[in-house]
mmCIF file of C-alpha atoms in Angstrom:
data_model
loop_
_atom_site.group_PDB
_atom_site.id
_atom_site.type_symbol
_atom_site.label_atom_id
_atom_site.label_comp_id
_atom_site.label_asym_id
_atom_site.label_seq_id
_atom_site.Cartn_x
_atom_site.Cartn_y
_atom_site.Cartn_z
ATOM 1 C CA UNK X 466 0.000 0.000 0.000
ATOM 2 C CA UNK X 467 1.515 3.282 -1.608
ATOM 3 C CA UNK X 468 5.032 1.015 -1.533
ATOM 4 C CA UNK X 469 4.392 -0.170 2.086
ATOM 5 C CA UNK X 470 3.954 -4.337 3.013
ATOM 6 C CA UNK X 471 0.781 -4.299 4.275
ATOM 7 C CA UNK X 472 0.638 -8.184 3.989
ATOM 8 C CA UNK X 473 2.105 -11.551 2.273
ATOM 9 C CA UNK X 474 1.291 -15.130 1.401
ATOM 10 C CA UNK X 475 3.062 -17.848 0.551
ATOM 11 C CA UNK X 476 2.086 -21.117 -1.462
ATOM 12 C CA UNK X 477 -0.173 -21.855 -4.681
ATOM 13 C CA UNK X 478 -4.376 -22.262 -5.715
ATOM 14 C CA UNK X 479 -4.875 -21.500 -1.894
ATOM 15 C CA UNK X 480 -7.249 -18.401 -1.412
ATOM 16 C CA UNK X 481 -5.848 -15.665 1.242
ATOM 17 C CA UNK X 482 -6.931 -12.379 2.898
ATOM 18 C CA UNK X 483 -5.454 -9.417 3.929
ATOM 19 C CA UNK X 484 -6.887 -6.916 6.298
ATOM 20 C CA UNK X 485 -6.005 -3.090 4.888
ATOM 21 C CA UNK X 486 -8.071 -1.236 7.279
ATOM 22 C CA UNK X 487 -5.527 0.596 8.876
ATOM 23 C CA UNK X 488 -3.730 2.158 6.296
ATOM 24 C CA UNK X 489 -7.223 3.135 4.403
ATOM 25 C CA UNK X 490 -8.534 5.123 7.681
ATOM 26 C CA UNK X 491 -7.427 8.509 6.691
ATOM 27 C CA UNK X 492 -10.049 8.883 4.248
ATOM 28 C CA UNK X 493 -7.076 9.722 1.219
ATOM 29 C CA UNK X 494 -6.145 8.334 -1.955
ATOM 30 C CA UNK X 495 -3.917 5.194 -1.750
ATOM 31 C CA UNK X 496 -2.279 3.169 -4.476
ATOM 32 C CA UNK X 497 -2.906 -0.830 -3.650
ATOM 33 C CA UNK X 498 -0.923 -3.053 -5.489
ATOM 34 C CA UNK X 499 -0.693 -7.301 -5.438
ATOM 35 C CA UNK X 500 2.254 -8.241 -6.945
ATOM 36 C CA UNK X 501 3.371 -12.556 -7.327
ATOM 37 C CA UNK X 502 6.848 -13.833 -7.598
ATOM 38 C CA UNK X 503 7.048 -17.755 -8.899
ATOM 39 C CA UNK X 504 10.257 -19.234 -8.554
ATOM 40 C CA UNK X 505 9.449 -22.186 -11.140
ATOM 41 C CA UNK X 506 11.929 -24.799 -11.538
ATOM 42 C CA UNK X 507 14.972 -22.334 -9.280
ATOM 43 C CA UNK X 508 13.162 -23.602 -6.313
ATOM 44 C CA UNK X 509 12.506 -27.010 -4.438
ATOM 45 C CA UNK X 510 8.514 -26.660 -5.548
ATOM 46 C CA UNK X 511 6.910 -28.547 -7.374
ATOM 47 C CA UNK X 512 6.609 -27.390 -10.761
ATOM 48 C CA UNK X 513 5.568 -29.808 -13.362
ATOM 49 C CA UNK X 514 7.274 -29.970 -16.584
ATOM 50 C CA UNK X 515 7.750 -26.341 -16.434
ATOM 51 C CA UNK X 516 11.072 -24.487 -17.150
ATOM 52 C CA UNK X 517 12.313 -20.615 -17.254
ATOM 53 C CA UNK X 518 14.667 -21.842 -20.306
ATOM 54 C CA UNK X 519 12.357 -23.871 -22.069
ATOM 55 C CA UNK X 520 13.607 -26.800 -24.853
ATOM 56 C CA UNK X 521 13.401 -30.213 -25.253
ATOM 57 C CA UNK X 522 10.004 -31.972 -23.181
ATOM 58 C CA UNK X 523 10.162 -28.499 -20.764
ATOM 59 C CA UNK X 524 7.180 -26.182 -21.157
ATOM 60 C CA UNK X 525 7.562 -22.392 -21.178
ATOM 61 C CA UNK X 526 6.787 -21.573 -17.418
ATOM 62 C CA UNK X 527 3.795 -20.121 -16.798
ATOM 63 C CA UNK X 528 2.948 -17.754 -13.455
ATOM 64 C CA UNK X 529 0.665 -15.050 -12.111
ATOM 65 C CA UNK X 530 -2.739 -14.628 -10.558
ATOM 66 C CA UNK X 531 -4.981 -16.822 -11.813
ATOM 67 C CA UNK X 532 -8.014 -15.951 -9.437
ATOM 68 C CA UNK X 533 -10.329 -12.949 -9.304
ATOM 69 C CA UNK X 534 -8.660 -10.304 -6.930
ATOM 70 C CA UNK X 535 -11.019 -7.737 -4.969
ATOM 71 C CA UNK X 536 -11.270 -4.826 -2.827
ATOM 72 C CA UNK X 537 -14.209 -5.361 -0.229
ATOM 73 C CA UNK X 538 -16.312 -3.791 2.690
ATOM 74 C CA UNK X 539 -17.385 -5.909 5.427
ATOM 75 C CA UNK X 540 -19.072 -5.426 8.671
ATOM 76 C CA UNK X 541 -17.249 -6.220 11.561
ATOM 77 C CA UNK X 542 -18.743 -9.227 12.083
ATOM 78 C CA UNK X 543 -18.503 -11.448 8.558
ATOM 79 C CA UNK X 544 -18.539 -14.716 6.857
ATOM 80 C CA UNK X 545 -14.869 -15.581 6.835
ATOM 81 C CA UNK X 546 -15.772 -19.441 4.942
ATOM 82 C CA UNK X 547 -18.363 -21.181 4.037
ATOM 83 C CA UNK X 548 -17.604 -25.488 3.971
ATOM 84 C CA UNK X 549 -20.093 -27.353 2.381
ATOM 85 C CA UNK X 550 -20.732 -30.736 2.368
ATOM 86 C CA UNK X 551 -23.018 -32.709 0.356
ATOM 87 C CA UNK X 552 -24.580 -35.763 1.936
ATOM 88 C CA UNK X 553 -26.315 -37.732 -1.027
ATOM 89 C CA UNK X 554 -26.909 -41.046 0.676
ATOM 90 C CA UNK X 555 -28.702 -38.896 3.521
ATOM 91 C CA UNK X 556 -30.373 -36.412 1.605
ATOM 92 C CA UNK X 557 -28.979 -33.581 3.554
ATOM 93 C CA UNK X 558 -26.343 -30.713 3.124
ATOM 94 C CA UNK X 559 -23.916 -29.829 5.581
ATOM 95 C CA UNK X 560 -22.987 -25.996 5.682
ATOM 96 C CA UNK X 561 -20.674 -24.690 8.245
ATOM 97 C CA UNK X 562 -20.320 -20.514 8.295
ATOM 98 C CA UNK X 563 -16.750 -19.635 9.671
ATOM 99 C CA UNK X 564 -16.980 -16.430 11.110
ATOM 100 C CA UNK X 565 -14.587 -12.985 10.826
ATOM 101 C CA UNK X 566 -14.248 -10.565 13.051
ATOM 102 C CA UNK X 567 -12.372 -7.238 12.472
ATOM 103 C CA UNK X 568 -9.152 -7.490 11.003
ATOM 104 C CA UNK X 569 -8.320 -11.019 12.612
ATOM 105 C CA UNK X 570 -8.275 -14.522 11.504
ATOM 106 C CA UNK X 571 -8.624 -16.816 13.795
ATOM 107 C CA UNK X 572 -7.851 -20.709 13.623
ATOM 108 C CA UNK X 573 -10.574 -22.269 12.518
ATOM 109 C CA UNK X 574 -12.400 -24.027 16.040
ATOM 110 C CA UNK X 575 -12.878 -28.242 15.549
ATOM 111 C CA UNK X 576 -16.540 -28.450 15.175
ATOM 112 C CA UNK X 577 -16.407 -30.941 17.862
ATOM 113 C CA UNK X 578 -15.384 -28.234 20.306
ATOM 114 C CA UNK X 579 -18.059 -26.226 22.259
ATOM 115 C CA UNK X 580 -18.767 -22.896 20.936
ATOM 116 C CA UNK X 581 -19.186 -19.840 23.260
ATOM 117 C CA UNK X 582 -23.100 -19.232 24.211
ATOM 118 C CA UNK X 583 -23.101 -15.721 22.864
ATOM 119 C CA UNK X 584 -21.458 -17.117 18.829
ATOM 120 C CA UNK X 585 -23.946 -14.945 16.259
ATOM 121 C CA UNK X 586 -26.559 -16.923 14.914
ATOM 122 C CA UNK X 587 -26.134 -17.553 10.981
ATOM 123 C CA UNK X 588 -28.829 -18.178 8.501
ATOM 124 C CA UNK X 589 -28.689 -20.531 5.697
ATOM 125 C CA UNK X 590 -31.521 -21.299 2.911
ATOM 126 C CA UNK X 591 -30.758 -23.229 -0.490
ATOM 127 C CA UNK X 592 -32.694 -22.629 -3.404
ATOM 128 C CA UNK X 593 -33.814 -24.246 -6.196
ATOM 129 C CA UNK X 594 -34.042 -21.837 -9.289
ATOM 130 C CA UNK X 595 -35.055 -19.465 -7.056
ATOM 131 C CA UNK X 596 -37.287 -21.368 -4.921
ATOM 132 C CA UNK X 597 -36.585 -21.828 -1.226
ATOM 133 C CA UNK X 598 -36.115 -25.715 -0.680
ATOM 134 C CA UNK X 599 -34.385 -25.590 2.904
ATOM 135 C CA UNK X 600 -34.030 -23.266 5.812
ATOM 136 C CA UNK X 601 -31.700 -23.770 8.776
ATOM 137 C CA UNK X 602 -30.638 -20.978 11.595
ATOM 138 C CA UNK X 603 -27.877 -21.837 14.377
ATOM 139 C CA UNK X 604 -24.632 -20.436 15.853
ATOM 140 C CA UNK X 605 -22.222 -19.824 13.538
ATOM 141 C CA UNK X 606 -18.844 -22.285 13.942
ATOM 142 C CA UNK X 607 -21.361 -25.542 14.468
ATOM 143 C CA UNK X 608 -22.320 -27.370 11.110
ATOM 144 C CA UNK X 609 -25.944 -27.273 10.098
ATOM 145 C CA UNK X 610 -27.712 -30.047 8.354
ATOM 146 C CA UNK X 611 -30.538 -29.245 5.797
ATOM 147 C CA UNK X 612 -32.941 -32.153 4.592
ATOM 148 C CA UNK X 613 -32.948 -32.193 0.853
ATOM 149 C CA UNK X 614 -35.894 -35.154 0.140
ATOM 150 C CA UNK X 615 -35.010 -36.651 -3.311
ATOM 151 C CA UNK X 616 -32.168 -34.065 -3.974
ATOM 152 C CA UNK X 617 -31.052 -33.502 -8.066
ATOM 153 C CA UNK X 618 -28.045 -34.965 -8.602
ATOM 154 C CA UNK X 619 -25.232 -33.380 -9.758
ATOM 155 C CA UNK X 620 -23.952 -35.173 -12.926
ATOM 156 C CA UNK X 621 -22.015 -34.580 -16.060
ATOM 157 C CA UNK X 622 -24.709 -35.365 -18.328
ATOM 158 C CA UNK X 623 -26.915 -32.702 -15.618
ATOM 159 C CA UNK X 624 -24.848 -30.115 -13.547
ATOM 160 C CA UNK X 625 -27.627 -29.114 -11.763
ATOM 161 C CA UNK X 626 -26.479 -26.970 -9.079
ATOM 162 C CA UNK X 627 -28.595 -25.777 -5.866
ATOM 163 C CA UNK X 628 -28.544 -21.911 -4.973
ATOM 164 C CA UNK X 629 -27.022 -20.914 -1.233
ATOM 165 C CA UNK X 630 -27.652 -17.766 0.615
ATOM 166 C CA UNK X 631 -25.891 -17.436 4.115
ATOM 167 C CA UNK X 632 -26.684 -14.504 6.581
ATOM 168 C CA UNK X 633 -24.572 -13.061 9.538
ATOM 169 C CA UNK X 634 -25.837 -9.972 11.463
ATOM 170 C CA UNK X 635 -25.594 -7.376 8.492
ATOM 171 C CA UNK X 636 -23.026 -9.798 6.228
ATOM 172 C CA UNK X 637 -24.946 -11.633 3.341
ATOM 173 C CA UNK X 638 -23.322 -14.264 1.034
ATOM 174 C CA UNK X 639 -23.802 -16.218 -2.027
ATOM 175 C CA UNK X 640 -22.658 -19.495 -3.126
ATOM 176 C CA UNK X 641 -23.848 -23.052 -4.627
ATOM 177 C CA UNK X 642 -23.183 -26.613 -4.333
ATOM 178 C CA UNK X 643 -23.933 -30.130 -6.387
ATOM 179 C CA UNK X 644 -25.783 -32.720 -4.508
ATOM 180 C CA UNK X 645 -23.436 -35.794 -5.158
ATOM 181 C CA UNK X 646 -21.254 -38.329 -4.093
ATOM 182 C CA UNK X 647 -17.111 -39.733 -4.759
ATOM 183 C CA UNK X 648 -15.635 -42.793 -4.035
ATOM 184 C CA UNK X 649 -14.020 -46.019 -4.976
ATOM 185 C CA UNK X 650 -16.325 -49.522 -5.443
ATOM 186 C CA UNK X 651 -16.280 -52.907 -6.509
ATOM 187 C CA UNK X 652 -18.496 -53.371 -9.928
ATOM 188 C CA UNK X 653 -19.734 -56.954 -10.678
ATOM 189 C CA UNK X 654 -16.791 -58.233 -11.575
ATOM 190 C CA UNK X 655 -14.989 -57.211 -8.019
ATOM 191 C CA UNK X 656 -12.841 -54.480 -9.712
ATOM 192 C CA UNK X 657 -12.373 -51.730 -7.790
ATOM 193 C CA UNK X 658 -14.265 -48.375 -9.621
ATOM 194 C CA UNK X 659 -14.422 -44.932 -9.616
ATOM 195 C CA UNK X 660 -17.962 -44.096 -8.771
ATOM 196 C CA UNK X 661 -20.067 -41.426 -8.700
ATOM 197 C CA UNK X 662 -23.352 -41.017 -7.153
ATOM 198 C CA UNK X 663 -22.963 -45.099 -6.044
ATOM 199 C CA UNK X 664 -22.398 -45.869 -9.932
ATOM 200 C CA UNK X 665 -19.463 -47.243 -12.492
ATOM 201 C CA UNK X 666 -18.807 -43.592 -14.369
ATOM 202 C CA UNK X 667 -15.946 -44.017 -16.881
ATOM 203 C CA UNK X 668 -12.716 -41.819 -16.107
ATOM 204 C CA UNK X 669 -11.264 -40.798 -18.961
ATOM 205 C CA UNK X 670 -7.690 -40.236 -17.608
ATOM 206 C CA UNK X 671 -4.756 -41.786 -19.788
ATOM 207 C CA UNK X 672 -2.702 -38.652 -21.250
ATOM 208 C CA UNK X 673 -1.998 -38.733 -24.839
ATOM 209 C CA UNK X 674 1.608 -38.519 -24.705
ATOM 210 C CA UNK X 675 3.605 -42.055 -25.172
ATOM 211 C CA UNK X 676 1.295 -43.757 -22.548
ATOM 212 C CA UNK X 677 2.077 -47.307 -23.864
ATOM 213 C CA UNK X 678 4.651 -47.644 -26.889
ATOM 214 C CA UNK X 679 3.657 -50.698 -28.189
ATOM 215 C CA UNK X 680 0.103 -49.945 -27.899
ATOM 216 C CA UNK X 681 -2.146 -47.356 -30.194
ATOM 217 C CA UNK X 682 -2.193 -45.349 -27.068
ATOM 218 C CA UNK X 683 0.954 -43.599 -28.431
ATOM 219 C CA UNK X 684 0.546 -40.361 -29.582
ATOM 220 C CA UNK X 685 1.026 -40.836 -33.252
ATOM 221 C CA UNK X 686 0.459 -44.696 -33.505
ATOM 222 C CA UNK X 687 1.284 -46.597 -36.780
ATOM 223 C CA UNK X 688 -0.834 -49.682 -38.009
ATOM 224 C CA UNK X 689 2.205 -51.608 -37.465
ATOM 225 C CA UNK X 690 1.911 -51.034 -33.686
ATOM 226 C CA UNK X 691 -2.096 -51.379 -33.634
ATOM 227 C CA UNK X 692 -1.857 -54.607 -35.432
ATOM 228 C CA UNK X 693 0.906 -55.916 -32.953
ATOM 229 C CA UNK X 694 -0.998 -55.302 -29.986
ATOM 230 C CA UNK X 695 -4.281 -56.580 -30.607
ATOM 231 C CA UNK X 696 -2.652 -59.932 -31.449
#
C-alpha cells in the first residue's frame, strides 16, 4: 500500500486475505498493489514440466494470478468461509459458516469443540431456481444439516447446481453446491471403480503422450503397432 507491506502469502491455488483497514482510515487516496513472484523450476517446488529456459520436453513456465482479486467492505462481524458438504446417501447438506471478526483470523475451532453461548446466529436457505427448498438458523462455527428429500443430482450429463444464501448480522453471502457423491467400489466383476453417485462412471484419464509404446495409445500410432498389440 503506496510502496508499504501491508501483507504476504506464501504457497499456490490456496485463497488468502489481507486486512487493509488501517492504512485506508485517513479517508485519502492510496495506491494498492498485489504483486506474485514464482520461482518455477529455481526452487525445491513442485513445478511440473515447467522451465524458465524452455527446450526439449520443458514447457515455457507459466505464473501469475490466476483468481479474481477484490477490494471489499465488510461489517465487523462477517462470513470468513463457508464449507459445504453434500450428503447424497442422507439427503442432507452440511454448511458450516466460519466467522470474521475485524481485522483477525482466527484458527478455525474443531466443530467438535463447544462454541461460546453468545457465537452470532447464521442463517442458511438453499434454493432451487429461485425457490426456497431448505431453511436452517444456528450459531455460527457448528455445522448445520438441511434435509434435501429426493435431492437432483449433480452429474455430467446434468450439472444441476442448488442456490445458497448465508446470513450473519448485516453480512450476506452467495454461493452453490452439487448434490453428489465420490468414491471407490467394486463393480460386478470385483474391480475396484471410480464411482459417482454409487455408480461405475468411466474416467477418462490416460494422457496422450507415449502412454504405452507398443500400444495405439501412443501419440502418433502406426498400423504396425495397432496390429501388434491386438494380437
Amino acid at each position: 500500500m503506496d510502496g508499504e507491506v501491508v501483507g504476504e502469502h506464501s504457497g499456490g491455488y490456496l485463497p488468502f486475505t489481507i486486512d487493509v483497514t488501517a492504512p485506508l482510515g485517513d479517508g485519502a487516496e492510496h495506491e494498492l498493489v498485489v504483486d506474485v513472484v514464482d520461482p518455477s523450476d529455481t526452487s525445491y517446488h513442485s513445478r511440473g514440466k515447467q522451465a524458465l529456459r524452455r527446450g526439449g520436453i520443458w514447457y515455457t513456465a507459466q505464473s501469475g494470478i490466476w483468481q479474481t482479486v477484490w477490494l471489499e467492505r465488510v461489517p465487523v462481524v462477517h462470513v470468513r468461509e463457508l464449507r459445504v458438504r453434500p450428503l447424497l446417501d442422507e439427503e442432507q447438506v452440511e454448511v458450516l459458516v466460519e466467522v470474521g471478526a475485524g481485522g483477525s483470523e482466527p484458527e478455525p475451532v474443531p466443530s467438535d469443540r463447544p462454541r461460546p453461548a453468545d457465537a452470532p446466529q447464521a442463517t442458511v436457505v438453499v434454493l432451487d431456481a429461485g425457490r426456497e427448498v431448505a431453511r436452517a438458523t444456528g450459531p455460527a462455527g457448528r455445522p448445520m444439516r438441511l434435509p434435501l428429500p429426493g435431492p437432483h443430482r449433480w452429474h455430467p450429463d446434468d450439472p444441476f447446481l442448488y442456490d445458497l444464501e448465508v446470513r450473519l448480522g448485516e453480512d450476506r453471502v452467495e454461493s452453490y453446491f452439487g448434490m453428489r457423491s465420490v468414491g471407490v467400489a467394486a463393480d460386478a466383476h470385483g474391480r475396484p471403480r471410480l464411482m459417482l453417485n454409487g455408480e461405475p462412471i468411466l474416467h477418462a484419464a490416460v494422457l496422450d503422450q507415449g502412454y504405452w509404446p507398443k500400444a495405439c495409445t501412443r501419440r502418433h500410432p502406426t498400423r504396425r503397432s495397432c496390429t501388434t498389440s491386438s494380437r
